[in-house]
mmCIF file of C-alpha atoms in Angstrom:
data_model
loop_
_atom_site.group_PDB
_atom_site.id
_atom_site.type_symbol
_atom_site.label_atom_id
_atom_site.label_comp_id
_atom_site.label_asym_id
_atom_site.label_seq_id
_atom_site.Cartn_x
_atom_site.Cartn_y
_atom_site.Cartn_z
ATOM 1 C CA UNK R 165 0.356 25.191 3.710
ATOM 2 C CA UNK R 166 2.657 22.630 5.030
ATOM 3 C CA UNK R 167 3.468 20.556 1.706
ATOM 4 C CA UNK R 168 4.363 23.377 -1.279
ATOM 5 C CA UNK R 169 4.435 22.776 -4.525
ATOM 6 C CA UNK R 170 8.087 24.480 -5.804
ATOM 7 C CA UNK R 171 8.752 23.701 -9.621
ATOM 8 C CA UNK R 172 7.710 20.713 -12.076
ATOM 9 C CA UNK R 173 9.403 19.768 -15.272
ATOM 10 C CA UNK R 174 7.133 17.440 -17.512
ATOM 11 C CA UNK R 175 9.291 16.701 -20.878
ATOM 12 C CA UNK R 176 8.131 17.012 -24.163
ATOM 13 C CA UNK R 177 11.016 15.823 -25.819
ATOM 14 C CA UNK R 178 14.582 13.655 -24.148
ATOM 15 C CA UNK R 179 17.040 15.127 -21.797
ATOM 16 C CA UNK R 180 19.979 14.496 -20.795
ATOM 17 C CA UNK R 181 19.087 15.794 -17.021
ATOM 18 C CA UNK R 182 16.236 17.556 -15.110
ATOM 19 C CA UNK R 183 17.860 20.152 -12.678
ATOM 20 C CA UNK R 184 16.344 22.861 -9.742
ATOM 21 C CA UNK R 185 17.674 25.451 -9.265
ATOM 22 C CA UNK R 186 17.885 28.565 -7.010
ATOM 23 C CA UNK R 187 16.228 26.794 -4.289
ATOM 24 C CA UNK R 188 14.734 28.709 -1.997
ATOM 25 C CA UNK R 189 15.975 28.391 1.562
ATOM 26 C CA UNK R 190 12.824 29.300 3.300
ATOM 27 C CA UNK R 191 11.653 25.283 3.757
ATOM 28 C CA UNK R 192 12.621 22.955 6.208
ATOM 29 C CA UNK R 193 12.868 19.602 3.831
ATOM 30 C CA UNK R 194 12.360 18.946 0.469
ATOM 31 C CA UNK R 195 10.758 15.731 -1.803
ATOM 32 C CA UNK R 196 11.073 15.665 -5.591
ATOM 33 C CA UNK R 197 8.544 13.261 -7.112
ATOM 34 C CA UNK R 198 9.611 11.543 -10.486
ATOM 35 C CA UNK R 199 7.942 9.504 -12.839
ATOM 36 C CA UNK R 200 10.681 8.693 -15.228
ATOM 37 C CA UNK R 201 11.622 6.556 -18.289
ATOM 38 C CA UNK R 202 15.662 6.622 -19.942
ATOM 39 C CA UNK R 203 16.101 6.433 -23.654
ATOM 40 C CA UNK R 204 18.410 3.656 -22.877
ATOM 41 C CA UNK R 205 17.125 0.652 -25.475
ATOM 42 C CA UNK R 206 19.636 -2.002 -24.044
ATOM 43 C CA UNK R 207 18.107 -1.567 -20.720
ATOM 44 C CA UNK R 208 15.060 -2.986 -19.203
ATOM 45 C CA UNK R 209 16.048 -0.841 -15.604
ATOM 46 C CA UNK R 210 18.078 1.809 -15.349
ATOM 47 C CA UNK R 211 19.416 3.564 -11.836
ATOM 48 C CA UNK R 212 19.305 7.394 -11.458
ATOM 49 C CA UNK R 213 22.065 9.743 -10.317
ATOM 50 C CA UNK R 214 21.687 12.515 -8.106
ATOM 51 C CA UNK R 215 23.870 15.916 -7.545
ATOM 52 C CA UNK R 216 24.036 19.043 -5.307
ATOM 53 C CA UNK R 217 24.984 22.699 -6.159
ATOM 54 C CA UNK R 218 26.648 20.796 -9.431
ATOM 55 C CA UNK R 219 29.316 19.187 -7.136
ATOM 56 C CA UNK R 220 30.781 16.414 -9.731
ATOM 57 C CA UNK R 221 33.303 15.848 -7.381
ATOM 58 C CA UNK R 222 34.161 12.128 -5.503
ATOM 59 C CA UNK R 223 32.164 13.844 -2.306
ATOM 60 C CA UNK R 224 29.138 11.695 -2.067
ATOM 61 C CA UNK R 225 28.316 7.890 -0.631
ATOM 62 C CA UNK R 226 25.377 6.116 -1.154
ATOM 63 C CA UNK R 227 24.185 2.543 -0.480
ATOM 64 C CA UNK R 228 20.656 0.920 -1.181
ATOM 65 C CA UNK R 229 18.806 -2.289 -0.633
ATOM 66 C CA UNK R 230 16.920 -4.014 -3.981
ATOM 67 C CA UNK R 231 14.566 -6.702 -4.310
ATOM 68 C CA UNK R 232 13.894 -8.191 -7.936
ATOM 69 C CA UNK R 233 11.405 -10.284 -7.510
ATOM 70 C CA UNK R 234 14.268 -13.157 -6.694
ATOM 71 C CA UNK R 235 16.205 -12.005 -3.850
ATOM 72 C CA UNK R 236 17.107 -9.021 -2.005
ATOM 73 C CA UNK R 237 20.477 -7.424 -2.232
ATOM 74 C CA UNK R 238 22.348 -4.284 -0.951
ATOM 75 C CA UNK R 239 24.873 -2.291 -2.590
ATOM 76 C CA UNK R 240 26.925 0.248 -1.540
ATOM 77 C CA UNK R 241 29.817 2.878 -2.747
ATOM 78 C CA UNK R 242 31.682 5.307 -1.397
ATOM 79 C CA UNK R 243 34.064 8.327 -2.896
ATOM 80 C CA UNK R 244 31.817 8.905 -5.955
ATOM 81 C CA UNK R 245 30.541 11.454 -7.968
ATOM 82 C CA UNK R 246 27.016 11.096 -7.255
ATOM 83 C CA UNK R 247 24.188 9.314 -5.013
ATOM 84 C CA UNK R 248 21.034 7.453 -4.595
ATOM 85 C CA UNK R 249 21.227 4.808 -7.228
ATOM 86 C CA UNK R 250 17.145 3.984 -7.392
ATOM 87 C CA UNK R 251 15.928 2.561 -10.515
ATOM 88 C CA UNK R 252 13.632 3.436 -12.810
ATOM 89 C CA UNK R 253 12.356 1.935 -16.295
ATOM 90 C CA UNK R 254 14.906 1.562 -19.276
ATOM 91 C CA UNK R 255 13.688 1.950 -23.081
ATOM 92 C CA UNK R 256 13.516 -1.733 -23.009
ATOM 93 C CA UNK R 257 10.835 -1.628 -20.544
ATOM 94 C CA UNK R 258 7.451 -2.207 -22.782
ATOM 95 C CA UNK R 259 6.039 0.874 -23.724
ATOM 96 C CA UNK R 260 4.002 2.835 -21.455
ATOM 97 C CA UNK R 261 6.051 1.825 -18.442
ATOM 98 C CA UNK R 262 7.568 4.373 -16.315
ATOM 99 C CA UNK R 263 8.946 3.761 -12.970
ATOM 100 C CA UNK R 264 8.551 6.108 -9.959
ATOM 101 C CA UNK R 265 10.856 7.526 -7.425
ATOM 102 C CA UNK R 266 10.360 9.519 -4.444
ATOM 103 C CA UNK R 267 13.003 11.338 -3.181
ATOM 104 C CA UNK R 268 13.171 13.016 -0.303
ATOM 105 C CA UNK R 269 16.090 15.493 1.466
ATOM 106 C CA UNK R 270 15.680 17.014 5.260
ATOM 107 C CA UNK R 271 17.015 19.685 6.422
ATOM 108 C CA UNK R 272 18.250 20.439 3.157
ATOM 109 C CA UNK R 273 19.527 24.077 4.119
ATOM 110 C CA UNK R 274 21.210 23.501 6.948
ATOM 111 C CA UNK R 275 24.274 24.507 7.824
ATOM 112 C CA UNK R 276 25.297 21.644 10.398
ATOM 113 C CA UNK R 277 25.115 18.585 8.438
ATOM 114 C CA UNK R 278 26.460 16.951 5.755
ATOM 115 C CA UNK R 279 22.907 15.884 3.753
ATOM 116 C CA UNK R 280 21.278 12.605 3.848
ATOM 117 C CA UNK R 281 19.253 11.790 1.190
ATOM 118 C CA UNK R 282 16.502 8.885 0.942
ATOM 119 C CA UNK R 283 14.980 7.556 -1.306
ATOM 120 C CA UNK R 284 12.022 5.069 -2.700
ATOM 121 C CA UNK R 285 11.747 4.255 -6.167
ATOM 122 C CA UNK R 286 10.699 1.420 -8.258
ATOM 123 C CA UNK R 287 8.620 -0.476 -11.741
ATOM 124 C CA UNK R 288 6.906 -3.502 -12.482
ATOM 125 C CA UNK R 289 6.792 -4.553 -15.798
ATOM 126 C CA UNK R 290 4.172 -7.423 -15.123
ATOM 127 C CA UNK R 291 6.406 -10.567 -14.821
ATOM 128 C CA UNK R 292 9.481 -8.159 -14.015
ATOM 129 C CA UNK R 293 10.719 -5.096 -11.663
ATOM 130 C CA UNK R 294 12.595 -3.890 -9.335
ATOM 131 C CA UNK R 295 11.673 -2.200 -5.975
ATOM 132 C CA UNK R 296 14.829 0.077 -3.652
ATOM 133 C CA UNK R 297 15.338 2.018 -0.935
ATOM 134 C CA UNK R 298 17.737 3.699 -1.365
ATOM 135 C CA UNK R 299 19.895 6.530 0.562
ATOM 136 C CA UNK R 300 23.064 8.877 -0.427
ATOM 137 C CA UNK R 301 25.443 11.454 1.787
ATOM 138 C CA UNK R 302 26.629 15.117 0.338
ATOM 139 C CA UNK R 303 29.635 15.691 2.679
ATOM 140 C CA UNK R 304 29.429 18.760 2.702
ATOM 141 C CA UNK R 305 27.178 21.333 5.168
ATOM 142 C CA UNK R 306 26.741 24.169 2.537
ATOM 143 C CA UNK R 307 22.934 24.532 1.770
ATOM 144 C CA UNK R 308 21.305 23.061 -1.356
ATOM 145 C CA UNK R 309 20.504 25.473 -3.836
ATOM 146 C CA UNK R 310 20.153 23.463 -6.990
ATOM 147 C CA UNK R 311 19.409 19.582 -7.712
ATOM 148 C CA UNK R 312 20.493 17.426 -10.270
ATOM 149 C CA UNK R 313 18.624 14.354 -11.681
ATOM 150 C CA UNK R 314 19.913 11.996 -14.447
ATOM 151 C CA UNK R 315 19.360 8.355 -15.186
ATOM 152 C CA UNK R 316 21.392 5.660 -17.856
ATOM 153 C CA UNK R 317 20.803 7.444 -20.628
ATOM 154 C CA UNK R 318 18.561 10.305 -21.851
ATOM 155 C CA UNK R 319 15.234 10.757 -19.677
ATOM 156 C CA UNK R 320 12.572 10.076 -22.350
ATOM 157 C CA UNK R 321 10.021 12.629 -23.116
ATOM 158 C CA UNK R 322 6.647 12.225 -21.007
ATOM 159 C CA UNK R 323 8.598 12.056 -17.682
ATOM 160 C CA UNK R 324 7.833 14.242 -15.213
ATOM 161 C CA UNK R 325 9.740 15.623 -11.980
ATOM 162 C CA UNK R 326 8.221 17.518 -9.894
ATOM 163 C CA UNK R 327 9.794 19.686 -6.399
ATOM 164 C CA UNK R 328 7.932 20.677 -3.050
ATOM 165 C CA UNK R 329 8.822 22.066 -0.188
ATOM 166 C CA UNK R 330 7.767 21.067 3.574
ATOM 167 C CA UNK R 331 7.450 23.423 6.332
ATOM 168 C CA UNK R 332 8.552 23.540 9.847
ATOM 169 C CA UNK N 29 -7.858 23.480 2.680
ATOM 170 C CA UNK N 30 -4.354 21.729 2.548
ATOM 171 C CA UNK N 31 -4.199 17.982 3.171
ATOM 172 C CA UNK N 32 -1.046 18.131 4.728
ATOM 173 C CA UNK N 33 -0.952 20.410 7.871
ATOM 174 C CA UNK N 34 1.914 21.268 10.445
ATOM 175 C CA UNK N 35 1.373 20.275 13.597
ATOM 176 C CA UNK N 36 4.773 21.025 15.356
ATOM 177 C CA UNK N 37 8.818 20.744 15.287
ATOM 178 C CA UNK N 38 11.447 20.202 17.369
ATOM 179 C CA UNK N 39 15.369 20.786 16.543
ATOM 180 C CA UNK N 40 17.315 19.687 19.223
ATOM 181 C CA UNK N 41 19.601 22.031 21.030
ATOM 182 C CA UNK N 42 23.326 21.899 22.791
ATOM 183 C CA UNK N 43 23.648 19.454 24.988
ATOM 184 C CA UNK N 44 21.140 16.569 23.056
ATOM 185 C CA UNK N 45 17.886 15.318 24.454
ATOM 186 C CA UNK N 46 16.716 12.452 25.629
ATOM 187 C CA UNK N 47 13.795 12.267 23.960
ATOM 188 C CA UNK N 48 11.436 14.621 21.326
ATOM 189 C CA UNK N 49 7.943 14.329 22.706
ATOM 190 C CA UNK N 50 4.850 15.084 20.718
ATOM 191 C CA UNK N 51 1.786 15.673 22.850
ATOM 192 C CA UNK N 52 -1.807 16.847 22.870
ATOM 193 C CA UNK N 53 -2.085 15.967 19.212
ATOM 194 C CA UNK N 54 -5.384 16.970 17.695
ATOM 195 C CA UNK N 55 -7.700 14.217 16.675
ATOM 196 C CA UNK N 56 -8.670 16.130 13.546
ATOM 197 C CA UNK N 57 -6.063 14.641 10.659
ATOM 198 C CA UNK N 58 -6.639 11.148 9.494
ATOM 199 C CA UNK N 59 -2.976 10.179 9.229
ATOM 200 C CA UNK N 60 0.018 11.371 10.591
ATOM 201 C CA UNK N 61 3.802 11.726 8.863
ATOM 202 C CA UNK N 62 6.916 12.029 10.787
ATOM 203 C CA UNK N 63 9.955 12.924 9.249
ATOM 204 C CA UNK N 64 12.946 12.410 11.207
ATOM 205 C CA UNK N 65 16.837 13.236 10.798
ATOM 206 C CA UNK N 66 18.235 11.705 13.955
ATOM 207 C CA UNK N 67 21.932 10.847 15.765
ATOM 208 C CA UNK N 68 22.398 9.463 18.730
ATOM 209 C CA UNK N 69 25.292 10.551 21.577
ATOM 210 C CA UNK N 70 25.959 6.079 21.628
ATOM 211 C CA UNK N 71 29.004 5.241 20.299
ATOM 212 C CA UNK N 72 28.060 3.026 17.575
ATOM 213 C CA UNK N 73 27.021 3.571 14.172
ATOM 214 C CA UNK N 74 23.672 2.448 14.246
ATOM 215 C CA UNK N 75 21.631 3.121 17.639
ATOM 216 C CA UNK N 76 17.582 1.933 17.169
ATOM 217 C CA UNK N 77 14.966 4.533 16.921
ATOM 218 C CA UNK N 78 12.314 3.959 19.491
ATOM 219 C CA UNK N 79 8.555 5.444 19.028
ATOM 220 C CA UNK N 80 6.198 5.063 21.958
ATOM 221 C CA UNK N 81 2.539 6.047 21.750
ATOM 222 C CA UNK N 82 0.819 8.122 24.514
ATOM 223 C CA UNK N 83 2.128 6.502 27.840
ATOM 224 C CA UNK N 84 2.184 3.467 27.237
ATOM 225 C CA UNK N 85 5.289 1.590 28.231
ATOM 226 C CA UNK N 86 3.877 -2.235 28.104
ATOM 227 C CA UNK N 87 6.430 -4.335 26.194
ATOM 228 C CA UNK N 88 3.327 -6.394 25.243
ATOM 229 C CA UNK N 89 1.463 -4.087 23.199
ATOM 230 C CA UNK N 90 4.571 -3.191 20.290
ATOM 231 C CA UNK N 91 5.472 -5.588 18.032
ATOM 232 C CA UNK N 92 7.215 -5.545 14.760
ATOM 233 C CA UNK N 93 8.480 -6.595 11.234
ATOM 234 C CA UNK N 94 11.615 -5.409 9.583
ATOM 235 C CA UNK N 95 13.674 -5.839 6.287
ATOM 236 C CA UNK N 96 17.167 -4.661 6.933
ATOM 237 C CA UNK N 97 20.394 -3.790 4.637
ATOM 238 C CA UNK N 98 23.305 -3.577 6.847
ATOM 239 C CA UNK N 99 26.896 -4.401 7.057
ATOM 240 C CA UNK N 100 29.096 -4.461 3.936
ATOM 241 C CA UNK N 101 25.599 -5.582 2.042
ATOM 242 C CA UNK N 102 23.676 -8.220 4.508
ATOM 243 C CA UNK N 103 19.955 -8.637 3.279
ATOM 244 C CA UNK N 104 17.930 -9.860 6.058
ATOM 245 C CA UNK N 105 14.303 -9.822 7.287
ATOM 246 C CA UNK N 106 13.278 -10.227 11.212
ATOM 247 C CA UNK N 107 9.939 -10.105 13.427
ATOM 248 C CA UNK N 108 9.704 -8.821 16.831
ATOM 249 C CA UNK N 109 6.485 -10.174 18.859
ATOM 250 C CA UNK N 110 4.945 -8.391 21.736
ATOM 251 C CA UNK N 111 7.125 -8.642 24.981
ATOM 252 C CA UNK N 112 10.431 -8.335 23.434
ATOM 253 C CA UNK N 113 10.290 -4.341 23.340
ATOM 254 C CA UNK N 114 8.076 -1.102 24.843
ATOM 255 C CA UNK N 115 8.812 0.419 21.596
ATOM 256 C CA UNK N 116 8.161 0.223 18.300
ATOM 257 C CA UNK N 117 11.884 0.372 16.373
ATOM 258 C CA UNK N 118 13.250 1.554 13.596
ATOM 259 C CA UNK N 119 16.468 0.987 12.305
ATOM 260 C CA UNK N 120 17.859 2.955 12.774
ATOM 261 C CA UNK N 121 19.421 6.303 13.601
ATOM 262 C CA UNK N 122 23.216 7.389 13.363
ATOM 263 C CA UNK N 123 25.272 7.286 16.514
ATOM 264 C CA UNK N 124 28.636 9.050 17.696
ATOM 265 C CA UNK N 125 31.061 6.881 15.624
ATOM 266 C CA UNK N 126 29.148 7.741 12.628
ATOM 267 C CA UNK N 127 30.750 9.715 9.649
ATOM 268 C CA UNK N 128 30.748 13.475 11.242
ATOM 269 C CA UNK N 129 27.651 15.749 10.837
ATOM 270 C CA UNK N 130 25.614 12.709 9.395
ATOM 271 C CA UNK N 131 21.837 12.261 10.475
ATOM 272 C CA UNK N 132 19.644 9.312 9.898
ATOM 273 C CA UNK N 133 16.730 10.364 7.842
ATOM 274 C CA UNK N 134 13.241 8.387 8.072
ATOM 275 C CA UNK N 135 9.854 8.591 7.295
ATOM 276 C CA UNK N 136 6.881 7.244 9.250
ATOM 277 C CA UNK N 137 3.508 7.103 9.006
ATOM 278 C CA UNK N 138 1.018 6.193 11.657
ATOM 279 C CA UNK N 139 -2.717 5.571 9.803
ATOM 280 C CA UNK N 140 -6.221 6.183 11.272
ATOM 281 C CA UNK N 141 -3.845 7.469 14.386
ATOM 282 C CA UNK N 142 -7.257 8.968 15.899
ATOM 283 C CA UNK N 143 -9.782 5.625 15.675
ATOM 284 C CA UNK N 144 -10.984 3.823 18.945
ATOM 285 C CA UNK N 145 -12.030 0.646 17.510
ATOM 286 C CA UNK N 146 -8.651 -0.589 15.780
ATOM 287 C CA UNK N 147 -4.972 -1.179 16.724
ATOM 288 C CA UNK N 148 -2.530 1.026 15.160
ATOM 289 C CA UNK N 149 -0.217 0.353 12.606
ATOM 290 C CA UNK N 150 2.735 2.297 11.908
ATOM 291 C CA UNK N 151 4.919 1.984 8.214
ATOM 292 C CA UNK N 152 8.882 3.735 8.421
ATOM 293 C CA UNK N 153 11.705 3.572 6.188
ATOM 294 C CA UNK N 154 14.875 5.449 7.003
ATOM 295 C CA UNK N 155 18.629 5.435 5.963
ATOM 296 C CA UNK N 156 21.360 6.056 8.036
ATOM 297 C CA UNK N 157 24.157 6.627 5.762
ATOM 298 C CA UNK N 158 28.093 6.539 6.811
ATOM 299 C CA UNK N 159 30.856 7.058 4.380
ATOM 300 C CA UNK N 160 31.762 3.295 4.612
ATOM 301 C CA UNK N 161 31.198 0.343 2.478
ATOM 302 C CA UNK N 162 30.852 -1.534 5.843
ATOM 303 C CA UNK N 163 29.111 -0.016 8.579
ATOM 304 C CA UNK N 164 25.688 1.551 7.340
ATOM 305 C CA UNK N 165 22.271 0.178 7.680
ATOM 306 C CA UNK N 166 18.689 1.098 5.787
ATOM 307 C CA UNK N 167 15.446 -0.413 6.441
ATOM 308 C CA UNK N 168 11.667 -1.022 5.809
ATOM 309 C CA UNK N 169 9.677 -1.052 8.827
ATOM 310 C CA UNK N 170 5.880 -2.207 9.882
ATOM 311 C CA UNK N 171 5.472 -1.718 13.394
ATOM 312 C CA UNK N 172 2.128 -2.467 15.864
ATOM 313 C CA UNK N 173 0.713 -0.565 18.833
ATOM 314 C CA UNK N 174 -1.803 -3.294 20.082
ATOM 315 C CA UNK N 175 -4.332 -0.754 22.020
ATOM 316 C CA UNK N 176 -7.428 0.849 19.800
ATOM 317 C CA UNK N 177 -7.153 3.831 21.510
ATOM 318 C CA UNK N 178 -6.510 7.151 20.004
ATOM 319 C CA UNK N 179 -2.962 8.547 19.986
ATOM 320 C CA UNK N 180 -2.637 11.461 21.262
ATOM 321 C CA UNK N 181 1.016 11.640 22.003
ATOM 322 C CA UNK N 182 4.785 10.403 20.345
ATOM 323 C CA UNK N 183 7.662 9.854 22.201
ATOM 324 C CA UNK N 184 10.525 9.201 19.947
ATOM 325 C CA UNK N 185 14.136 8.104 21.425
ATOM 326 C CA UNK N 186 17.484 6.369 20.712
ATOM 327 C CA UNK N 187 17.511 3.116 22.289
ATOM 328 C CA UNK N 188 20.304 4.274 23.963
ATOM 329 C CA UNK N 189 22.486 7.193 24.602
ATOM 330 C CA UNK N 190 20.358 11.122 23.637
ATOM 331 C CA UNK N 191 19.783 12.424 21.035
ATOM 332 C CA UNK N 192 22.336 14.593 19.156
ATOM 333 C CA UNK N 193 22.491 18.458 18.908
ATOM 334 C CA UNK N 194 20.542 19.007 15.403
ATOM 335 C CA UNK N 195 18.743 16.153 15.217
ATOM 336 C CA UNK N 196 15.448 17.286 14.313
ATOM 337 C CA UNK N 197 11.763 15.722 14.172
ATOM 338 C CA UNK N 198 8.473 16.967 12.106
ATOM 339 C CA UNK N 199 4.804 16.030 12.897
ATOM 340 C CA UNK N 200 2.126 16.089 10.167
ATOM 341 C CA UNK N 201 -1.327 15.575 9.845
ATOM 342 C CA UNK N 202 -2.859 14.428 6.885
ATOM 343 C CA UNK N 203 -6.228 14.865 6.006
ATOM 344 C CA UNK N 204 -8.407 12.887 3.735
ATOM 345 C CA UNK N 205 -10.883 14.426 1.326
#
């Protein structure tokens, strides 16, 4: 099979993170699919954070384009501690409403490249939302072995995350 | 049986290519996905990616409509009618002045690839991330091949200058149920 199903996490109660680890080498790309709520009650839309191998360090860059309904705008950040600021729902979203992000990570074990990351995320809250492409860069060429997810917040209970593999 | 089936990759080698050509592609998936992490040998930072279907280098059969982030945060949106390129583009991949060892990464998906009764459509997105607050650019893509018939081959390119050593690019087929 081309498309492999690696590890889920569905949560039955909040967390402050979702990670993978010990990531098996033997694909070519990876895509993690969330659906995804924070515990953060002063937010209607949150963003998420993303790390590699636990690297907390100023070694990523990311940069995305949002529409809101209103306008489209781009952001972008450089020398930080994380990447791939999608959003998702806050816990001021009504309940019920989780937003969705698809992320995806080629060539995730290689070797000769620092790792571009993309992703696709967004919610609708029926009169409200947010829709973003948006992208990150690890600079650094050592392989991913473990992935970190967090959002504003806690990550309420009933979201799910979920890892596959692709095969070349 | 799997939806989602390999149907070939190519990693290019030292030296770069000028192209990664997908040919004699089966007419048995209903959809395909390409997934692309690309650099160009140009020296810019952003080089268009060019997809070509079969043979067909008519500048009046690919058309298309883009919404593009670029350039310390410029928002724009622009359509490209038939005659203006023998391509369908995507913006777009990294080039030479890039940040080091960065590659563009993109999705694209070409629907109901195998028909012969509509014109094909063809959805990307891709990122090409720098380490700048300046030079970057990311982008939603709809693209048109005006001809109903089947594809059967992809010919993927930088608009200019070769591709990169490493740059790599993954055919799918996706099949419905």
């Amino acid at each position: 099979m081309a498309y492999e199903a690696i590890a889920s996490t569905t949560l039955t109660s909040n967390a402050a993170s979702v990670s993978f680890s010990s990531i098996p080498s033997t694909y070519k790309h990876l895509q993690i699919r969330g659906y995804m709520r924070s515990t953060s009650v002063a937010d209607t839309f949150v963003r998420t954070y993303f790390r590699f191998n636990s690297d907390v360090g100023t070694n990523y860059a990311e940069h995305n384009l949002i529409g809101d309904g209103v306008q489209g705008t781009s952001q972008r950040v450089i020398t930080t501690t994380q990447c791939c600021d999608g959003r998702v729902s806050g816990g001021n979203a009504p309940t019920n409403v989780f937003g969705v992000i698809i992320f995806d990570l080629l060539d995730y074990a290689s070797s000769n490249k620092y790792k571009t990351a993309r992703a696709l995320s967004g919610v609708d809250t029926n009169g409200n939302g947010r829709v973003v492409l948006s992208s990150g860069l690890w600079l650094n060429t050592a392989a991913v072995t473990s992935i970190t997810l967090l959002l504003d917040n806690n990550i309420s209970a009933g979201s799910v995350v979920a890892l596959y593999g692709l095969k070349s | 049986m799997s939806a989602v089936t390999l149907i070939a990759h190519t990693e290019v080698g030292a030296g770069g290519a000028a192209n990664i050509t997908f040919s004699s592609i089966p007419a048995v998936h209903s959809d395909l996905w390409l997934v692309v992490s690309s650099r160009s040998t140009t020296a810019s930072f952003a080089v268009l990616l060019g997809i070509q279907m079969n043979t067909d280098t008519a500048t009046t059969n690919y058309s298309r409509t883009v919404l593009l982030a670029q350039s310390s945060g410029t928002v724009s949106s622009s359509r490209y009618a038939g005659g203006s390129f023998n391509y369908v583009g995507i913006n777009s991949s990294a080039g030479s002045t890039s940040t080091t060892s960065t590659f563009a990464s993109a999705n694209v998906y070409i629907t109901n690839y195998a028909n012969s009764t509509a014109f094909k459509q063809v959805i990307g997105d891709i990122v090409n991330e720098n380490n700048s607050t300046a030079d970057y650019t990311m982008s939603l893509n709809a693209g048109l091949w005006a001809q109903t018939a089947a594809i059967t081959q992809l010919v993927m390119f930088p608009a200019s200058g070769n591709f990169a050593q490493y740059s790599s690019a993954t055919l799918y087929g996706i099949k419905k149920a």
